[in-house]
Coordinates of C-alpha atoms in Angstrom, one line a residue:
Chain X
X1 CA 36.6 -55.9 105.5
X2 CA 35.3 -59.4 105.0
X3 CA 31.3 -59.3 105.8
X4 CA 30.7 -55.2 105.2
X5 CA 31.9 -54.8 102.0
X6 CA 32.5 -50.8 101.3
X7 CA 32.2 -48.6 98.5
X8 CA 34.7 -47.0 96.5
X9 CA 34.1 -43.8 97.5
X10 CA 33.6 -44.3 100.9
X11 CA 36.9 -46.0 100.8
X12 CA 39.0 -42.7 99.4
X13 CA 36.7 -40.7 101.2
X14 CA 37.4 -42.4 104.8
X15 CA 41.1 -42.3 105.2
X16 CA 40.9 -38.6 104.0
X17 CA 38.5 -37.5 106.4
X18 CA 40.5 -39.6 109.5
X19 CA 43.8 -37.5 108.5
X20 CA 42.1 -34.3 108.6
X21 CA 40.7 -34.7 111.7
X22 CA 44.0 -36.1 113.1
X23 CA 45.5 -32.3 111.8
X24 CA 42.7 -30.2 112.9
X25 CA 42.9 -31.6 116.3
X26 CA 46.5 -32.1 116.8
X27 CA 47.7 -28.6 115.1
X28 CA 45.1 -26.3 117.8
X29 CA 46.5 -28.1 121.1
X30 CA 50.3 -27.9 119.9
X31 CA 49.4 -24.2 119.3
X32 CA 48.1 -23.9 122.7
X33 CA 51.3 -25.6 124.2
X34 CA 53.3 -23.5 122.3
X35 CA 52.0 -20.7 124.6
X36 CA 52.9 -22.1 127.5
X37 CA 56.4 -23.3 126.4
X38 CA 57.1 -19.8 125.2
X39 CA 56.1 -18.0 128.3
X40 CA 58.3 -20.6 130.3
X41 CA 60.8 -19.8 128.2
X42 CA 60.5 -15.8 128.3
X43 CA 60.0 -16.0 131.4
X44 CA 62.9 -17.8 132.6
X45 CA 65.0 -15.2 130.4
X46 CA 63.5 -12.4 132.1
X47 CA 64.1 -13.6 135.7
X48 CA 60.6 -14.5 136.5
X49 CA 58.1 -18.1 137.0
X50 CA 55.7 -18.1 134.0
X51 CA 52.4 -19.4 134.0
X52 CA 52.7 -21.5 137.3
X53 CA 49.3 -21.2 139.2
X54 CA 46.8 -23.5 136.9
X55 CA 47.2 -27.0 137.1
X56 CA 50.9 -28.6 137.7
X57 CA 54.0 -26.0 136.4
X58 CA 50.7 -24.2 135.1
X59 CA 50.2 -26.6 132.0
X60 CA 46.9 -26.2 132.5
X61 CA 47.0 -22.3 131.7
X62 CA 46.2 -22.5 128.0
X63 CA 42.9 -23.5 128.7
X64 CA 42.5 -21.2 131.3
X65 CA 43.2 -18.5 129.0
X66 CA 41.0 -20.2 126.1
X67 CA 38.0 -20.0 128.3
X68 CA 38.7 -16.5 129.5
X69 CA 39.1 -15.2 125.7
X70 CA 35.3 -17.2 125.0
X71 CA 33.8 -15.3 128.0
X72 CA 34.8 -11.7 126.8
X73 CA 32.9 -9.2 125.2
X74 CA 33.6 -8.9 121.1
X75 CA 33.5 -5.3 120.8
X76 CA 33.2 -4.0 116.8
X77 CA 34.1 -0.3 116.3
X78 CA 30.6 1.6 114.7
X79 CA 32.9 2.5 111.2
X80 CA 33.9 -0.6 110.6
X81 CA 33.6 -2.9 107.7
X82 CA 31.7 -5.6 108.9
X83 CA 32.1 -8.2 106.5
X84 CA 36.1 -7.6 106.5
X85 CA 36.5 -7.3 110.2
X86 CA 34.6 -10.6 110.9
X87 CA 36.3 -12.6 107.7
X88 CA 40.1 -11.9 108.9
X89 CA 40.5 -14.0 111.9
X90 CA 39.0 -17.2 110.4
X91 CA 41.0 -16.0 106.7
X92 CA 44.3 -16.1 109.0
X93 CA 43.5 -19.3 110.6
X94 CA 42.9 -21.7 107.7
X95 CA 46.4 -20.9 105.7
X96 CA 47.9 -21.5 109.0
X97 CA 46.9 -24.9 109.5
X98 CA 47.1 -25.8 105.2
X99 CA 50.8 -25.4 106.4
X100 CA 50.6 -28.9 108.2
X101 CA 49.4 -30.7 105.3
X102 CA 52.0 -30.7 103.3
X103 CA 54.6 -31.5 106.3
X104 CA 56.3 -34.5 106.5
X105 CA 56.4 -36.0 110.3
X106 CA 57.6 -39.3 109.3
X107 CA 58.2 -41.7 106.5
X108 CA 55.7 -41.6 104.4
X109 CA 53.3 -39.7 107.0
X110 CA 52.2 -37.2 104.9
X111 CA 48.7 -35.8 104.5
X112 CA 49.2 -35.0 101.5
X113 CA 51.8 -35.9 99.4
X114 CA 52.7 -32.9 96.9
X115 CA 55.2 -33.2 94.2
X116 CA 55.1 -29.4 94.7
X117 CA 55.5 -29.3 98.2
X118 CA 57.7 -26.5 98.8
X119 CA 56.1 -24.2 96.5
X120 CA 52.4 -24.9 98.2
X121 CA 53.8 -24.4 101.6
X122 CA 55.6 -21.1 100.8
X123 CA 52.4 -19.7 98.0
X124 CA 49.9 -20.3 101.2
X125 CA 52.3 -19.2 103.9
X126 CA 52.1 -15.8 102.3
X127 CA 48.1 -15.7 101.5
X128 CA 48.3 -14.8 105.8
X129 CA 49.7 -11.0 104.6
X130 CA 46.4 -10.6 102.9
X131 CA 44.2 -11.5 106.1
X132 CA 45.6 -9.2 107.7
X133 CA 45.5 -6.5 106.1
X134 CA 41.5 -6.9 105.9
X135 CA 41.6 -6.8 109.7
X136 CA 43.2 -3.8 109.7
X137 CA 41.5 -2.3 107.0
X138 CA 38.0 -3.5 108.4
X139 CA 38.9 -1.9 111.5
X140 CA 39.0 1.9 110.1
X141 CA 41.5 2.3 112.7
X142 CA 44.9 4.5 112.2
X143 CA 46.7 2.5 114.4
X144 CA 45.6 -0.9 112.8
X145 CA 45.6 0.3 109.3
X146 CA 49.6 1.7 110.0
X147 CA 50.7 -2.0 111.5
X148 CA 49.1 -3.7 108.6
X149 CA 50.9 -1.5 105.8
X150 CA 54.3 -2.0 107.6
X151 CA 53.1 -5.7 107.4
X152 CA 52.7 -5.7 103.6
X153 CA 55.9 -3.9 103.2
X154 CA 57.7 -6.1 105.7
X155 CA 56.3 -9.5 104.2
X156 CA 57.0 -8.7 100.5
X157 CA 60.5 -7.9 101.5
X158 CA 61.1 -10.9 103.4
X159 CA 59.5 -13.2 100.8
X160 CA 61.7 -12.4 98.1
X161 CA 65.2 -13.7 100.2
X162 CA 63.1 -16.5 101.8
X163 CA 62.1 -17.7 98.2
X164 CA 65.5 -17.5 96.5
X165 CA 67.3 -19.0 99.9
X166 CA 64.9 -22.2 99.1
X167 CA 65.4 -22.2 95.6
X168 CA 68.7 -23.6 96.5
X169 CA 67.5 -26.4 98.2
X170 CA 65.8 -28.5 95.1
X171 CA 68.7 -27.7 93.1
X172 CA 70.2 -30.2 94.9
X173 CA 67.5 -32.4 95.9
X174 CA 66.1 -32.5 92.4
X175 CA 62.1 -32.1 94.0
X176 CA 59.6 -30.1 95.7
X177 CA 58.1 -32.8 97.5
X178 CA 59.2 -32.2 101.1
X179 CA 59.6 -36.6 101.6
X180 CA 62.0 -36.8 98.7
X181 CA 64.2 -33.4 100.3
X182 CA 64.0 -35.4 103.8
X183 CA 65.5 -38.5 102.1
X184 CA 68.1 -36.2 99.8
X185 CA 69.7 -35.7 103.2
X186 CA 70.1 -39.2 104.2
X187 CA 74.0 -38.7 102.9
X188 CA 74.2 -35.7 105.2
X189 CA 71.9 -33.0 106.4
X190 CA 71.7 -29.8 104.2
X191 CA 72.8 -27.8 106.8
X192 CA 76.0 -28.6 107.3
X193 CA 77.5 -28.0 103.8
X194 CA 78.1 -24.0 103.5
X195 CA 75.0 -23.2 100.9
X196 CA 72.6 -25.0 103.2
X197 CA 73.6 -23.2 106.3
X198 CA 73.1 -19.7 104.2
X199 CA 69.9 -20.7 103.0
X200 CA 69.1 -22.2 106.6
X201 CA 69.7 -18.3 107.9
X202 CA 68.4 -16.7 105.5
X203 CA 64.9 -19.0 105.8
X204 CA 64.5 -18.8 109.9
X205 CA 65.4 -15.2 109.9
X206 CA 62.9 -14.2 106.5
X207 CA 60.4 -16.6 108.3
X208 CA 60.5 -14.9 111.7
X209 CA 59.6 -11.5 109.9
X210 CA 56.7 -13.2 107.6
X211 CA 55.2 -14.8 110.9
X212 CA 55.8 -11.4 112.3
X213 CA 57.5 -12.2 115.2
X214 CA 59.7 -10.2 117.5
X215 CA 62.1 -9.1 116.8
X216 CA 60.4 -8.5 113.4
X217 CA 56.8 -7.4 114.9
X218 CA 56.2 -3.8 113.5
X219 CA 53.1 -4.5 112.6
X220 CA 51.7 -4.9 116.3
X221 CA 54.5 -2.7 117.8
X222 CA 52.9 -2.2 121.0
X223 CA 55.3 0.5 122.0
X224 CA 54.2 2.9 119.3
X225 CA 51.1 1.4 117.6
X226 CA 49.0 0.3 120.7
X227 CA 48.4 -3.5 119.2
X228 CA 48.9 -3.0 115.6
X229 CA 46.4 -4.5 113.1
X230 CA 44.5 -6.2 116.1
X231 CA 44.3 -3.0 118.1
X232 CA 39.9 -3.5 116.9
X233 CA 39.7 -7.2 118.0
X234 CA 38.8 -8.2 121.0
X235 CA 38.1 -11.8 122.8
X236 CA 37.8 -15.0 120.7
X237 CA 38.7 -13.2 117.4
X238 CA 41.8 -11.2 119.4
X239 CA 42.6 -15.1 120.4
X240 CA 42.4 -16.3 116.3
X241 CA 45.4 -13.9 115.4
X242 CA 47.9 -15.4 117.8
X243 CA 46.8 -19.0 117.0
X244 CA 47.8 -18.5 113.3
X245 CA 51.1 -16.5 114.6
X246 CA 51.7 -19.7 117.0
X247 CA 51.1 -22.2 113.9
X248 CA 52.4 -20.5 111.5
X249 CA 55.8 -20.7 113.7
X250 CA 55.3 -24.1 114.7
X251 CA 55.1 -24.7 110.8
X252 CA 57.9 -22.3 110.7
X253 CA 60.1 -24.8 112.8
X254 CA 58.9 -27.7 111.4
X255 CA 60.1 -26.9 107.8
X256 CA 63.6 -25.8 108.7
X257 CA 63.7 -29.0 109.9
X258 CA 62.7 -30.9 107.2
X259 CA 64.9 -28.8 104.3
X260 CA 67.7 -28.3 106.6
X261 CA 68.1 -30.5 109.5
X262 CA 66.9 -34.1 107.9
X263 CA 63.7 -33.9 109.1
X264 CA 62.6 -37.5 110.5
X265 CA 65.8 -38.7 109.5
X266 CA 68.5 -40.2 113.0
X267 CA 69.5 -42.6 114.3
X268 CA 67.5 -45.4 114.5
X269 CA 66.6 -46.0 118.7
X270 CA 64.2 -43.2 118.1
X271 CA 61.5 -43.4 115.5
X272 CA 61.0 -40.5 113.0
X273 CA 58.5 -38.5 114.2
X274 CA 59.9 -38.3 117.8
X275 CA 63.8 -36.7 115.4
X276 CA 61.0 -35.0 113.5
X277 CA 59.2 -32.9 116.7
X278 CA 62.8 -33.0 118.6
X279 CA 64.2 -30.7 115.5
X280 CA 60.8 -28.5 115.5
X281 CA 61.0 -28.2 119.0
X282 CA 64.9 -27.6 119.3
X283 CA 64.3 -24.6 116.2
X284 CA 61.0 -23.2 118.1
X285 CA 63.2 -23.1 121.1
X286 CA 65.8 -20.9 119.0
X287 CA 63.1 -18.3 118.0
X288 CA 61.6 -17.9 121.4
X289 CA 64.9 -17.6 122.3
X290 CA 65.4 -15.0 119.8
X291 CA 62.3 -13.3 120.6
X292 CA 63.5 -12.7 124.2
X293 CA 66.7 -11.1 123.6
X294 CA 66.6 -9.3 120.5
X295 CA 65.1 -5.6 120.6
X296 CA 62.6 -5.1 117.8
X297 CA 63.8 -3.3 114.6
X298 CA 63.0 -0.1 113.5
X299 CA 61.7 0.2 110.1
X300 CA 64.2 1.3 107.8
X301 CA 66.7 -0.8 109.8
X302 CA 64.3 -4.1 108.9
X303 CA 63.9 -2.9 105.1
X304 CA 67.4 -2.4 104.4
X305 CA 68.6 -5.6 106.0
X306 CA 66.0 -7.2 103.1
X307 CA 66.9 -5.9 100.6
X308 CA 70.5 -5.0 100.8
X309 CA 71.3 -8.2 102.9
X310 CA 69.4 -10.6 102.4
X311 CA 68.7 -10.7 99.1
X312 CA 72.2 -10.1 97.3
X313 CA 73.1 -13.0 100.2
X314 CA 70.1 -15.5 98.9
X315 CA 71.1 -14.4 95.1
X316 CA 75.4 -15.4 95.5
X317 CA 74.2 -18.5 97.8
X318 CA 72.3 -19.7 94.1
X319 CA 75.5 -19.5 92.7
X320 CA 77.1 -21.3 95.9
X321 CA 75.0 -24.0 95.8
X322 CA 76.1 -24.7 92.1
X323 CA 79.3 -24.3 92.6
X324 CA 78.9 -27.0 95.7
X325 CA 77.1 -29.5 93.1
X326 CA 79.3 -28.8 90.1
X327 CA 82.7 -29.2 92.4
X328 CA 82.3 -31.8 94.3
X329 CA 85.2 -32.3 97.5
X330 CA 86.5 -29.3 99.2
X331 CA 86.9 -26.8 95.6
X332 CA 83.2 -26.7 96.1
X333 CA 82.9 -26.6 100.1
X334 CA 85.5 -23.3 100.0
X335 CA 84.2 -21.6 97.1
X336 CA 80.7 -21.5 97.9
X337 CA 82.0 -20.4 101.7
X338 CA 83.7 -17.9 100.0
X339 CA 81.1 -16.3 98.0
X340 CA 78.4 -16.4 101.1
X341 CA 81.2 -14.6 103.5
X342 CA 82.4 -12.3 100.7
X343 CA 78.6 -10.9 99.3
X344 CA 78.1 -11.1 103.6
X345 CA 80.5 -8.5 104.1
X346 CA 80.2 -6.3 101.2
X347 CA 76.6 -6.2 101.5
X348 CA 76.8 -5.0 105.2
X349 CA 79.5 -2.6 105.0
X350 CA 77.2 -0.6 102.1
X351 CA 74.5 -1.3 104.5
X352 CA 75.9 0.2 107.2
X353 CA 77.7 2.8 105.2
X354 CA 77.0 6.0 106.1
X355 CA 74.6 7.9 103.8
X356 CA 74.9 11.0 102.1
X357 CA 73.6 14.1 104.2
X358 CA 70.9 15.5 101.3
X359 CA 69.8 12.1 99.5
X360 CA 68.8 12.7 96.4
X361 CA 64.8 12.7 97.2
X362 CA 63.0 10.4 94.3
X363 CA 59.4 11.1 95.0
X364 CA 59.9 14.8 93.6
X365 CA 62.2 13.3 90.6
X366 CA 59.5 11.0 89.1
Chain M
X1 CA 47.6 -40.7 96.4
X2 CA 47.3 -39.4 92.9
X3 CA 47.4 -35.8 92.2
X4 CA 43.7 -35.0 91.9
X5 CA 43.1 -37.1 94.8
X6 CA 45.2 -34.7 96.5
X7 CA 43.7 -31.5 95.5
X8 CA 40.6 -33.1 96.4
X9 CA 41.6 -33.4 99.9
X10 CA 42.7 -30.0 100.0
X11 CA 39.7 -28.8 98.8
X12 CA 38.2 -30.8 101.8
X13 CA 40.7 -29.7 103.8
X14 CA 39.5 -26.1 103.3
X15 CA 35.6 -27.1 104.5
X16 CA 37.1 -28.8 107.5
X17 CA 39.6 -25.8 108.9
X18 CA 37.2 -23.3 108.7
X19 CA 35.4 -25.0 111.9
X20 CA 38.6 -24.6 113.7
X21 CA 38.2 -20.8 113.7
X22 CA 34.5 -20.3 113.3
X23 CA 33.7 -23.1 116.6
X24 CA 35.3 -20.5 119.0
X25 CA 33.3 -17.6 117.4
X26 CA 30.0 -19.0 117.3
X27 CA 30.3 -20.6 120.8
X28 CA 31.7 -17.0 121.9
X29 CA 28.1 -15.2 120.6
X30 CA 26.3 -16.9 123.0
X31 CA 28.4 -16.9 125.8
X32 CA 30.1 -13.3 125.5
X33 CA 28.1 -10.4 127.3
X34 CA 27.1 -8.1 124.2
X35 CA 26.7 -4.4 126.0
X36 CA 27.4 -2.0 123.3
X37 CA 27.6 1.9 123.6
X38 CA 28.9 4.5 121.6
X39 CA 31.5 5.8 123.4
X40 CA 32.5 2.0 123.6
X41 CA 32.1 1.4 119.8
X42 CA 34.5 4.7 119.2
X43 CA 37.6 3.6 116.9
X44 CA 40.4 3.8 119.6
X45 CA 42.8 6.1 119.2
X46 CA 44.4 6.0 122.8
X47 CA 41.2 8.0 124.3
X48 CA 41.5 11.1 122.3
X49 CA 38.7 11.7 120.0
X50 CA 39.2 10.1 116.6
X51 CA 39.8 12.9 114.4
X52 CA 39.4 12.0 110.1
X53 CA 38.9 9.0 108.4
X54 CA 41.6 6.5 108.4
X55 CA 40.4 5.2 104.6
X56 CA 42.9 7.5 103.0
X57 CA 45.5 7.4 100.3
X58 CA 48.8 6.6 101.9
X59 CA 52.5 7.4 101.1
X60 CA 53.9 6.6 97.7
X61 CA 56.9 4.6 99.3
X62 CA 55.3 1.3 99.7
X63 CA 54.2 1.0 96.3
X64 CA 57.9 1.1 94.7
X65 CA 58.8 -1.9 97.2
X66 CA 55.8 -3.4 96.1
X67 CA 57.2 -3.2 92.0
X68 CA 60.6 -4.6 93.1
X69 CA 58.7 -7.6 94.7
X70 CA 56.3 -8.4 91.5
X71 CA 59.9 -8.3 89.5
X72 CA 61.7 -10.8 92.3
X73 CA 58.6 -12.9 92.5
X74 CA 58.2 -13.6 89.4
X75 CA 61.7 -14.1 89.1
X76 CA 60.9 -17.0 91.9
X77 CA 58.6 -18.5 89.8
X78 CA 60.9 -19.1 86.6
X79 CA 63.4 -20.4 89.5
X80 CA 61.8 -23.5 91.1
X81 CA 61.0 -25.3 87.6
X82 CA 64.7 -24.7 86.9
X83 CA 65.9 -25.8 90.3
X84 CA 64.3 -29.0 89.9
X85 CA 65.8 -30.3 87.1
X86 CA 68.8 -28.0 87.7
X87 CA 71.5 -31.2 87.9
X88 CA 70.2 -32.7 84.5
X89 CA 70.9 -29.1 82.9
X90 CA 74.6 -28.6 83.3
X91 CA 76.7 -26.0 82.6
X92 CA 74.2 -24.3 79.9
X93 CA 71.0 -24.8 82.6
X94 CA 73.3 -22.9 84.9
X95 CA 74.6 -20.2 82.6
X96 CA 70.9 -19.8 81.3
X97 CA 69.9 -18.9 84.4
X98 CA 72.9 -17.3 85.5
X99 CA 72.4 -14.4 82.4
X100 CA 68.9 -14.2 83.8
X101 CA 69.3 -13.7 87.5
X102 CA 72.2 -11.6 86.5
X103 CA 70.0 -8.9 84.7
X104 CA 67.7 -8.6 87.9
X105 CA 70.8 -8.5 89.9
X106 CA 71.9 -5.2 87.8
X107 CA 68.3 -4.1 88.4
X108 CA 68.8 -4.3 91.8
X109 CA 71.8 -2.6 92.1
X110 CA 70.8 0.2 90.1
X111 CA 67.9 0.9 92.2
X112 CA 70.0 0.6 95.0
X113 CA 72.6 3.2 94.0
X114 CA 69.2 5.2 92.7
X115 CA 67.9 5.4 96.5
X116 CA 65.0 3.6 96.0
X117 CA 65.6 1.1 98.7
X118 CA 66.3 4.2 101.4
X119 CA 63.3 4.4 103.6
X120 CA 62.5 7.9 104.3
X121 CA 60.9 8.9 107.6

C-alpha cells in the first residue's frame, strides 16, 4: 500500500469484514428473487401469470411485498412467551445465511475455507429445527405448537438418511472441505456413478423435508393447521420465516451442486461461478417444480418413507459406495446398482405392505 | 486462512447476520401501526374461543423417534472421521465399520418388526 502502511490486524480484519458484507448482501436479494422465480414458476404450472403488475414481468414485486410486510401491524398473542416469540425469527435467520459461508461459488471463492465443510454445513442446517420450535412454543398456540412437533419429528427423521447419504460422498473424496469434493469430481461428476446418484436422491429429497418444503410442509399445513408454527407471527417477523425457508433452499440447491454435480467445475467458455449458480438454479428449479405438482404427505406416509426407505437405502448405498471404490470398472458400477435397486424394492414392498388389522399397540406394552 | 482465523470469522460472521433479521424488526416498530386489543391479542384458534392451555404434555410417540435419532446420530458422527480416511483403511477400515453399522442395522430392523416405526393416529 506504498505510503499508508496498515496494521496487522487491520489487515486480517479488512478482507474479513468485505466478504461478510459481500454474503449478507448478496444472500437477502437472491432470497427475494427466489420469490419471484418461484411464483413464475407455480404459476405457469397452475395456468395462471404470477407476479406481473410491479415493475417489468413484475420483478419488482419482492420489494413491493418487503415494504408491505414493514408497514403491517406485529400482533403478539397476550399468553405468549415474549422472549421466545421475538428470539425465533432472527434464531431462524442467522443459521440460514451461516449456510453460505462454507459454500464454494468458485475456485477458491470461499468465505471460509473449512476442512470440515460438510459437517459445519449439515450441524447448523439442523440448529433451524430448534428456532422453530421456540416460535411455536412462544406462541402458546395449539395450532403452532402441533406444526412445530411434526417439525421435530419430521426433521430428526430426515436427518438421519440425509447424513448417511453424505457420508458416502468423502469416502470417496477423502475430505469434508466442500473445494477439495468440487475438485474430486474433476474426473467425472459424482452423480453419474450409481452411489452418487442414490445419495444425490436421497440428499434433495431429505433436504426438501428439513427445509420443510412442500411436499414435505406438515408443519405449516395450511389445510389443517391454519399456518403452522407461524400461525402467531405476523408482518416483518411472519416475513423472517420464509426468508430462512427461501435460503435455506437456495443453500439446499447450491450444495447438491457442489457434492453431486461438480459444483463450479465445466467447460471452460463459462467461468465457475456462472456453472456454479447455473447448477443451483437448474436444482431450485427441480424443487419448485416438485413443490407444484406433488400433493403434500400425510404424516405417517412421510415417517415411514424415513425410516423404512430412506434409511435402509442411505445404509446399502455405504456399502455401494465401497464396493464402487474397492472394484473399480463395471464389477463395481453393477454391484453397487444392484444393491441400491435391490434394498429400493425390498424396502418399499414392506413399506407398502399391508399391515396387520390389530397391531400390536406398544405404548400399553412398555 | 488458518483454522482459528476461520472460527474467528465465524464468530464475526454471527455479530454481522444478526442485523440482517433484526434491521427489518427494528425499522418495522416504528413504522408498523401498534393498536392492540384483547379480543385482537386472543391466541387464534380459528375464531372459537381458546379453550385450555396449549403448554401440555404431548403424546409419548415422538419421544421413541427421537431415541432412534440420538442412536443414528451418533452413529453419523463415528461415520465422517471414518469416511475421510476411508480409502487409506482398506478392507479392515471397511469391515470395522461394516460390523458396526451392521449392529445398528439389526437395531433397526428389530424395532421395525416391533412396530415402533408405525405411526398411530
Amino acid at each position: 500500500m506504498g505510503i499508508v502502511t496498515w496494521p496487522a490486524w487491520l489487515e486480517t480484519l479488512l478482507p474479513m469484514v468485505v466478504k461478510i458484507t459481500i454474503i449478507l448482501a448478496l444472500a437477502p436479494v437472491g432470497m427475494m428473487y427466489l420469490t419471484w422465480f418461484e411464483r413464475k414458476v407455480v404459476a405457469r404450472i397452475q395456468d395462471r401469470f404470477g407476479p406481473n403488475r410491479v415493475g417489468p414481468y413484475g420483478l419488482l414485486q419482492p420489494l413491493a411485498d418487503g415494504i408491505k410486510m414493514v408497514t403491517k401491524e406485529d400482533l403478539i398473542p397476550d399468553g405468549a412467551d415474549r422472549l421466545c416469540h421475538f428470539l425465533a425469527p432472527i434464531l431462524i435467520v442467522v443459521p440460514a445465511l451461516y449456510l453460505f459461508t462454507v459454500l464454494p461459488f468458485g475456485e477458491g471463492i470461499v468465505a471460509v475455507p473449512l476442512v470440515t465443510g460438510l459437517l459445519f454445513f449439515v450441524a447448523i442446517g439442523s440448529t433451524e429445527a430448534l428456532a422453530l420450535f421456540m416460535a411455536a412454543w412462544g406462541s402458546r398456540n395449539k395450532f403452532a405448537l402441533l406444526g412445530a412437533l411434526r417439525n421435530a419429528a419430521q426433521v430428526i427423521a430426515y436427518e438421519v438418511p440425509v447424513v448417511l447419504a453424505l457420508a458416502a460422498v468423502p469416502m470417496i473424496a477423502g475430505s469434508l472441505n466442500l473445494n477439495e469434493i468440487v475438485r474430486a469430481q474433476s474426473g467425472g461428476w459424482f452423480v453419474a456413478t450409481p452411489w452418487g446418484f442414490t445419495a444425490a436422491l436421497l440428499v434433495t429429497l431429505g433436504g426438501l423435508a428439513e427445509v420443510n418444503r412442500t411436499p414435505f410442509d406438515l408443519a405449516e399445513a395450511e389445510s389443517e393447521l391454519v399456518g403452522g408454527f407461524h400461525t402467531e407471527y405476523s408482518g416483518m417477523k411472519f416475513a423472517l420465516f420464509y426468508m430462512a425457508e427461501f435460503l435455506s433452499t437456495l443453500a439446499l440447491g447450491a450444495l447438491v451442486a457442489v457434492l453431486f454435480l461438480g459444483g463450479w467445475l465445466g467447460p471452460k467458455f463459462l467461468p465457475g461461478p456462472v456453472w456454479m449458480g447455473l447448477k443451483t438454479m437448474a436444482l431450485v428449479f427441480v424443487m419448485v417444480w416438485i413443490r407444484g405438482t406433488w400433493p403434500r404427505f400425510r404424516i405417517d406416509q412421510l415417517m415411514g418413507l424415513a425410516w423404512k426407505v430412506m434409511v435402509p437405502l442411505a445404509l446399502a448405498n455405504l456399502l455401494g459406495a465401497a464396493l464402487w471404490s474397492f472394484c473399480p470398472g463395471a464389477a463395481g458400477w453393477l454391484a453397487s446398482a444392484a444393491l441400491s435397486v435391490a434394498v429400493f424394492l425390498v424396502t418399499t414392498q414392506l413399506w407398502l405392505a399391508p399391515k396387520p388389522k390389530t397391531p400390536t399397540h406398544w405404548a400399553g406394552k412398555y | 486462512m488458518t483454522d482459528s482465523l476461520n472460527h474467528l470469522f465465524l464468530g464475526i460472521f454471527f455479530v454481522a447476520a444478526l442485523v440482517v433479521p433484526a434491521l427489518p424488526i427494528v425499522l418495522a416498530r416504528f413504522i408498523a401501526p401498534k393498536r392492540p386489543g384483547p379480543v385482537k391479542n386472543e391466541v387464534y384458534e380459528c375464531g372459537v374461543e381458546a379453550k385450555g392451555d396449549s403448554w401440555i404434555q404431548f403424546r409419548i410417540q415422538y419421544v421413541t423417534f427421537a431415541i432412534l435419532f440420538v442412536i443414528f446420530d451418533v452413529e453419523a458422527l463415528f461415520l465422517f472421521p471414518w469416511a475421510v480416511v476411508f480409502k487409506g483403511a482398506g478392507w479392515a477400515g471397511l469391515a470395522a465399520m461394516g460390523l458396526f453399522i451392521g449392529i445398528l442395522t439389526v437395531g433397526l430392523i428389530y424395532a421395525w418388526q416391533e412396530g415402533l416405526l408405525e405411526w398411530e393416529s
